[in-house]
Tab-separated table of C-alpha atoms in Angstrom:
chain	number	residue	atom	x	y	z
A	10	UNK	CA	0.000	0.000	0.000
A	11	UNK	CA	1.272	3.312	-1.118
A	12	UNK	CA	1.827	5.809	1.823
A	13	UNK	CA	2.970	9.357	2.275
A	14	UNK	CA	3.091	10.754	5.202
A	15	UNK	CA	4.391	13.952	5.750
A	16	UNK	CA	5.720	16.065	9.266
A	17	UNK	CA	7.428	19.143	10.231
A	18	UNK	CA	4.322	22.078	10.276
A	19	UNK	CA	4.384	24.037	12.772
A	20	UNK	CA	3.543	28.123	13.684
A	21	UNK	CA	6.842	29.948	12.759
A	22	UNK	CA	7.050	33.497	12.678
A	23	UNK	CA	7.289	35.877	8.967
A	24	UNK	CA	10.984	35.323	8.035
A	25	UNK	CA	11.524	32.245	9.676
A	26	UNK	CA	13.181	28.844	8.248
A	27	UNK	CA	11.017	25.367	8.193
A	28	UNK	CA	11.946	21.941	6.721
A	29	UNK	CA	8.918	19.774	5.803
A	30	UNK	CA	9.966	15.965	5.292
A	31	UNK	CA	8.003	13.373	3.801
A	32	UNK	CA	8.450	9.602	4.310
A	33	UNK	CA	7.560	7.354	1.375
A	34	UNK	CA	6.235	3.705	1.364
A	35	UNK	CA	5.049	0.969	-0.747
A	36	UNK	CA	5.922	2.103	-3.915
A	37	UNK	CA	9.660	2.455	-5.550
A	38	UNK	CA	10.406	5.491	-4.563
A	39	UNK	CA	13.416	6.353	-6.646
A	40	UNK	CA	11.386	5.923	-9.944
A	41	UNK	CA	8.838	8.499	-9.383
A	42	UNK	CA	8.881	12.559	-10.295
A	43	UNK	CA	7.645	13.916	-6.363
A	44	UNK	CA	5.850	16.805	-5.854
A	45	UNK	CA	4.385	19.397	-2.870
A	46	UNK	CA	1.272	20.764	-2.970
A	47	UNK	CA	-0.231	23.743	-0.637
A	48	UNK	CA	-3.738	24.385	0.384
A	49	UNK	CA	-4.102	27.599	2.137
A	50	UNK	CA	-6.946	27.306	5.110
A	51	UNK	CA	-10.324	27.261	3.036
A	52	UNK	CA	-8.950	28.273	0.012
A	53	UNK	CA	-7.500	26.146	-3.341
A	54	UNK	CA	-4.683	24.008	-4.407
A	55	UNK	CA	-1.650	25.451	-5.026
A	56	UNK	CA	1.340	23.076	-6.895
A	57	UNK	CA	4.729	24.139	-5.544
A	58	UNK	CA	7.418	22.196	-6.453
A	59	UNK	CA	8.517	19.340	-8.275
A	60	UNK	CA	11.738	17.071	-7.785
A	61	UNK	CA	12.557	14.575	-10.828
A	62	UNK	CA	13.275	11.192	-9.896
A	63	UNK	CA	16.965	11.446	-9.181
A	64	UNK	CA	16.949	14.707	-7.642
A	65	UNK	CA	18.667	16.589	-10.896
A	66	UNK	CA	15.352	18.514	-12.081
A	67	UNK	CA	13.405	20.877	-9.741
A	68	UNK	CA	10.883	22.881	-10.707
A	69	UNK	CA	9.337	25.754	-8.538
A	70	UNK	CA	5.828	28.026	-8.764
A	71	UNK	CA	7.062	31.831	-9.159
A	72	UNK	CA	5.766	32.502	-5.723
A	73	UNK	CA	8.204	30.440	-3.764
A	74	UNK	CA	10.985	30.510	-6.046
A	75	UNK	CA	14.325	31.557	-4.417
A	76	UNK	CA	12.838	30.894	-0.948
A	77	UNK	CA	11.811	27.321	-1.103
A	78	UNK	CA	14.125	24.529	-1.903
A	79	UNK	CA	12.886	20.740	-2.688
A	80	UNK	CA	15.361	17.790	-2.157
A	81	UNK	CA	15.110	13.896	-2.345
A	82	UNK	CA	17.041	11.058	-0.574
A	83	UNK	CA	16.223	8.274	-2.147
A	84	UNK	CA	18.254	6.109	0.108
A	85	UNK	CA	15.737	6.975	3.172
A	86	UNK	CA	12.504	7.275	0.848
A	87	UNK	CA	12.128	10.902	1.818
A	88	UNK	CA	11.384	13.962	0.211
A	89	UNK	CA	11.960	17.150	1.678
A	90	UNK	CA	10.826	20.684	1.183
A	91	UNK	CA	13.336	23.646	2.952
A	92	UNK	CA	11.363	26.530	3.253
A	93	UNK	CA	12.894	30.036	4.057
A	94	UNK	CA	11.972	33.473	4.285
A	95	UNK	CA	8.498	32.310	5.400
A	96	UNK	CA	5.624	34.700	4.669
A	97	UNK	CA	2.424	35.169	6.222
A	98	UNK	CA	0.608	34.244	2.974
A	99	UNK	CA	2.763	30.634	3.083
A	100	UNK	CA	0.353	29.562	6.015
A	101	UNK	CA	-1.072	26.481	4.427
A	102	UNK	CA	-1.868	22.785	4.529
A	103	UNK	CA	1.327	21.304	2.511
A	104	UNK	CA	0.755	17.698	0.844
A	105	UNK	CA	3.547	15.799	-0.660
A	106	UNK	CA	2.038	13.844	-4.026
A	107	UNK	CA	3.477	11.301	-5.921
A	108	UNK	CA	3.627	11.542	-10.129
A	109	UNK	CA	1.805	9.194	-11.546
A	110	UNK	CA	4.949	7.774	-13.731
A	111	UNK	CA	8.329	8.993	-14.373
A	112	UNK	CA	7.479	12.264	-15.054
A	113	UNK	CA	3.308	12.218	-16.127
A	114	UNK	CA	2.734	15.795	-14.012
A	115	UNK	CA	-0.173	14.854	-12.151
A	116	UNK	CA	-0.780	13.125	-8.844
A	117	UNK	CA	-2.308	9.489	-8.056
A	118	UNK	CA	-0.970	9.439	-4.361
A	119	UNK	CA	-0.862	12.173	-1.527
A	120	UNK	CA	-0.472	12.034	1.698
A	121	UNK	CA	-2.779	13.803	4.241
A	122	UNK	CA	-0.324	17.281	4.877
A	123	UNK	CA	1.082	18.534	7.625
A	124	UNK	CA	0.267	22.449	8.448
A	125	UNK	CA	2.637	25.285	8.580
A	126	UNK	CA	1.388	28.783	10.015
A	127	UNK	CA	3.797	31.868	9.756
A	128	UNK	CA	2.371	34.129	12.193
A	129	UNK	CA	4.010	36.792	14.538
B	7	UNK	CA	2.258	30.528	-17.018
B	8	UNK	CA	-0.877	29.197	-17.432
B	9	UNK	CA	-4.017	30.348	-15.792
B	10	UNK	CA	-7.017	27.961	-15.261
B	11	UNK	CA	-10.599	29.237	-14.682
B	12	UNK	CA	-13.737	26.752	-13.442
B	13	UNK	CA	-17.317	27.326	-13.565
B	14	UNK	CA	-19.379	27.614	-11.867
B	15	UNK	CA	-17.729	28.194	-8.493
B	16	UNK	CA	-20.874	26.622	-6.653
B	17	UNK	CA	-22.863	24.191	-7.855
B	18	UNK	CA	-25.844	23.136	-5.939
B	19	UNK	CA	-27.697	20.255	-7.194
B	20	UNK	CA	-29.805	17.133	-6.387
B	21	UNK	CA	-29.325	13.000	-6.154
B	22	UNK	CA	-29.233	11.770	-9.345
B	23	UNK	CA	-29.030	15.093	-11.434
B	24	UNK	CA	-26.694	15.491	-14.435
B	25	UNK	CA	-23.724	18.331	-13.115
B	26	UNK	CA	-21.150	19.581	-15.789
B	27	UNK	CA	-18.094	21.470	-14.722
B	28	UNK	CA	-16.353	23.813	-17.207
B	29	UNK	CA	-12.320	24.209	-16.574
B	30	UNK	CA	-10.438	26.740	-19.396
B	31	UNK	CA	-6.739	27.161	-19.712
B	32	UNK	CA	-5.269	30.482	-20.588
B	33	UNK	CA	-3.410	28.877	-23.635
B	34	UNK	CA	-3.877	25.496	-25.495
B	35	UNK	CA	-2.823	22.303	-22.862
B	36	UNK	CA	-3.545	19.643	-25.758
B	37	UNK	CA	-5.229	17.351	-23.078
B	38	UNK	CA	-3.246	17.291	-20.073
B	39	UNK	CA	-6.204	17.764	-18.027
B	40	UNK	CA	-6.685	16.335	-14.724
B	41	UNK	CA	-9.695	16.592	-12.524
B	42	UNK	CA	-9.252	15.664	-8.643
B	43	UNK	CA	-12.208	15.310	-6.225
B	44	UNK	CA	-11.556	16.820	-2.403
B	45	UNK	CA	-13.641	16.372	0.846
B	46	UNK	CA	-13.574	18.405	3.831
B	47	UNK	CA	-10.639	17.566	5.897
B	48	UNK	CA	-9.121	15.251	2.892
B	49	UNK	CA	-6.609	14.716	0.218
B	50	UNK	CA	-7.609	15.150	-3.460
B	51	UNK	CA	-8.212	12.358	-5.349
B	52	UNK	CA	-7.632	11.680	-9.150
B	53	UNK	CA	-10.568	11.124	-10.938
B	54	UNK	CA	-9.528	12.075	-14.537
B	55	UNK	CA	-6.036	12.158	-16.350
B	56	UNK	CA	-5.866	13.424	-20.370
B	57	UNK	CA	-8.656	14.880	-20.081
B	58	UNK	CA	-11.306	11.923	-20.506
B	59	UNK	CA	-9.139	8.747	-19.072
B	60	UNK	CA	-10.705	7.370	-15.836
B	61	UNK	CA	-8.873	6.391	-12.890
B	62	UNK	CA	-8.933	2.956	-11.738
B	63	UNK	CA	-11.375	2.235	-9.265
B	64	UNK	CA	-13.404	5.601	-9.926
B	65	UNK	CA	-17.202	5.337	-11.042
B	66	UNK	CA	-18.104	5.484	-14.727
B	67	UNK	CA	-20.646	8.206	-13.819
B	68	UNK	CA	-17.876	10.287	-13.983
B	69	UNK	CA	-16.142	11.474	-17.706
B	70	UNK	CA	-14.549	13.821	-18.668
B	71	UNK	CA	-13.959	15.773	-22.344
B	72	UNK	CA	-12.489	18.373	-24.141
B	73	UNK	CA	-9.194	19.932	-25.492
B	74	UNK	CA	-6.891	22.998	-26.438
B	75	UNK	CA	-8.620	25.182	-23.814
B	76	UNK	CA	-12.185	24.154	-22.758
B	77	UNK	CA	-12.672	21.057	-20.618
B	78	UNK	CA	-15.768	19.277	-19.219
B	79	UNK	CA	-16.298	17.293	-15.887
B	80	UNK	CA	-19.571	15.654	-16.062
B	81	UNK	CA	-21.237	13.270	-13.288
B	82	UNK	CA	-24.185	11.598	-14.729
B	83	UNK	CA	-26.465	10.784	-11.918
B	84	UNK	CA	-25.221	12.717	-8.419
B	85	UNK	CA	-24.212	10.414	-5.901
B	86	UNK	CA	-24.719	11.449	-1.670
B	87	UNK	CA	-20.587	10.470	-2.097
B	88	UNK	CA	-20.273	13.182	-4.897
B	89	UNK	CA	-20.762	16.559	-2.540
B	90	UNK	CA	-17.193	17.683	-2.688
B	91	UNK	CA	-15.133	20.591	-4.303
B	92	UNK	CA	-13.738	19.366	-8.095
B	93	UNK	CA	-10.645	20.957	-9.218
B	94	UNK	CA	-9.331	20.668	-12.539
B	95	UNK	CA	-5.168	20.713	-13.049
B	96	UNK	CA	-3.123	21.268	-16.155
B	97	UNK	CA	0.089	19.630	-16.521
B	98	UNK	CA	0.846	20.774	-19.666
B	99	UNK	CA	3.487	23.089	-18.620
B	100	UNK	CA	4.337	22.103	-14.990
B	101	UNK	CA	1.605	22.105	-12.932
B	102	UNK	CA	-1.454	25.152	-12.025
B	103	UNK	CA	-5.425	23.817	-10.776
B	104	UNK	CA	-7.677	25.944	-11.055
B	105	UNK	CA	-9.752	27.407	-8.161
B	106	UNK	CA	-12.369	24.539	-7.631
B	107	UNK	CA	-16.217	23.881	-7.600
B	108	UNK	CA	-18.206	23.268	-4.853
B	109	UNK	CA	-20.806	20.536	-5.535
B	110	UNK	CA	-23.364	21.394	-3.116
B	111	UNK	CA	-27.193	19.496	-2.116
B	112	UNK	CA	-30.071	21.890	-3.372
């Protein structure tokens, strides 16, 4: 059975530093393009970043590039999303999802998020 | 980048009514379409991939259509299981969904 399950959300304050991880399972991890997703609180999806399978192509939405930084080891099934310079307006739910194939671009697996809130 | 619009943003409807969902890209995405359904407190799950491919294991009351720019999710008969918020996602160029429906009971 395919499980993601992701940790490190917590309440930081604006210009703070956060590392989300995300711990992979039943699947082979190291042949699959990752990706993290953000849901702000009652609002919409938002794709964020996207890691190819051996960690040499990452991808980033314009609103997070140059603060955000997504990383792979696929020796520990992880995937990992450093996140500086934290902004109010980063306060979201933040999924890890898994590509459908080597690189297909859209999600059949995600796991159920783990919540970071930038607030003073 | 691409922009993706839905329509209508709230949908309320009945057991066993036809719903369409409109999704439209800001430039031609040939078909790489998805459609995801989310429930309160809950992941997104795939329903629809190139546009009008069906997931395994999801009900063939849901289809999808379309191409270039104008896409169609359409349940055929509502389902109590079907009240949730559909987003569409284009994957043509990385990766943007668009801001969701809310399938609502009338």
């Amino acid at each position: 059975e395919v499980q993601l399950v992701e940790s490190g959300g917590v309440v930081v304050q604006p210009g703070g530093s956060l590392r989300l991880s995300c711990a992979a399972s039943g699947f082979t991890f190291d042949d699959y393009t990752m990706h993290w997703v953000r849901q702000a609180p009652g609002k919409g999806l938002e794709w964020v970043s996207l890691i190819s399978w051996d960690g040499g192509s990452t991808y980033y939405a314009d609103s997070v590039k140059g603060r955000f930084t997504i990383s792979r080891d696929n020796s520990k099934n992880s995937l990992y999303l450093q996140m500086n310079s934290l902004r109010t307006e980063d306060t979201a739910l933040y999924y890890c999802a898994k590509d459908v194939a080597y690189h297909s671009g859209y999600f059949d697996y995600w796991g159920q998020g783990t919540l970071v809130t930038v607030s003073s | 980048d691409i922009q993706m619009t839905q329509s209508p943003s709230t949908l309320s409807a009945s057991v066993g009514d036809r719903v369409t969902i409109t999704c439209r890209a800001s430039q031609s995405i040939s078909s790489w379409l998805a459609w995801y359904q989310q429930k309160p407190g809950k992941a997104p799950k795939l329903l629809i991939y190139k546009a009008s491919s069906l997931e395994s294991g999801v009900p063939s009351r849901f289809s999808g259509s379309g191409s270039g720019t104008e896409f169609t999710l359409t349940i055929s008969s509502l389902q109590p299981d079907d009240f949730a918020t559909y987003y569409c996602q284009q994957y043509n160029s990385y990766s943007t969904f668009g801001p969701g429906t809310k399938v609502d009971i009338k």
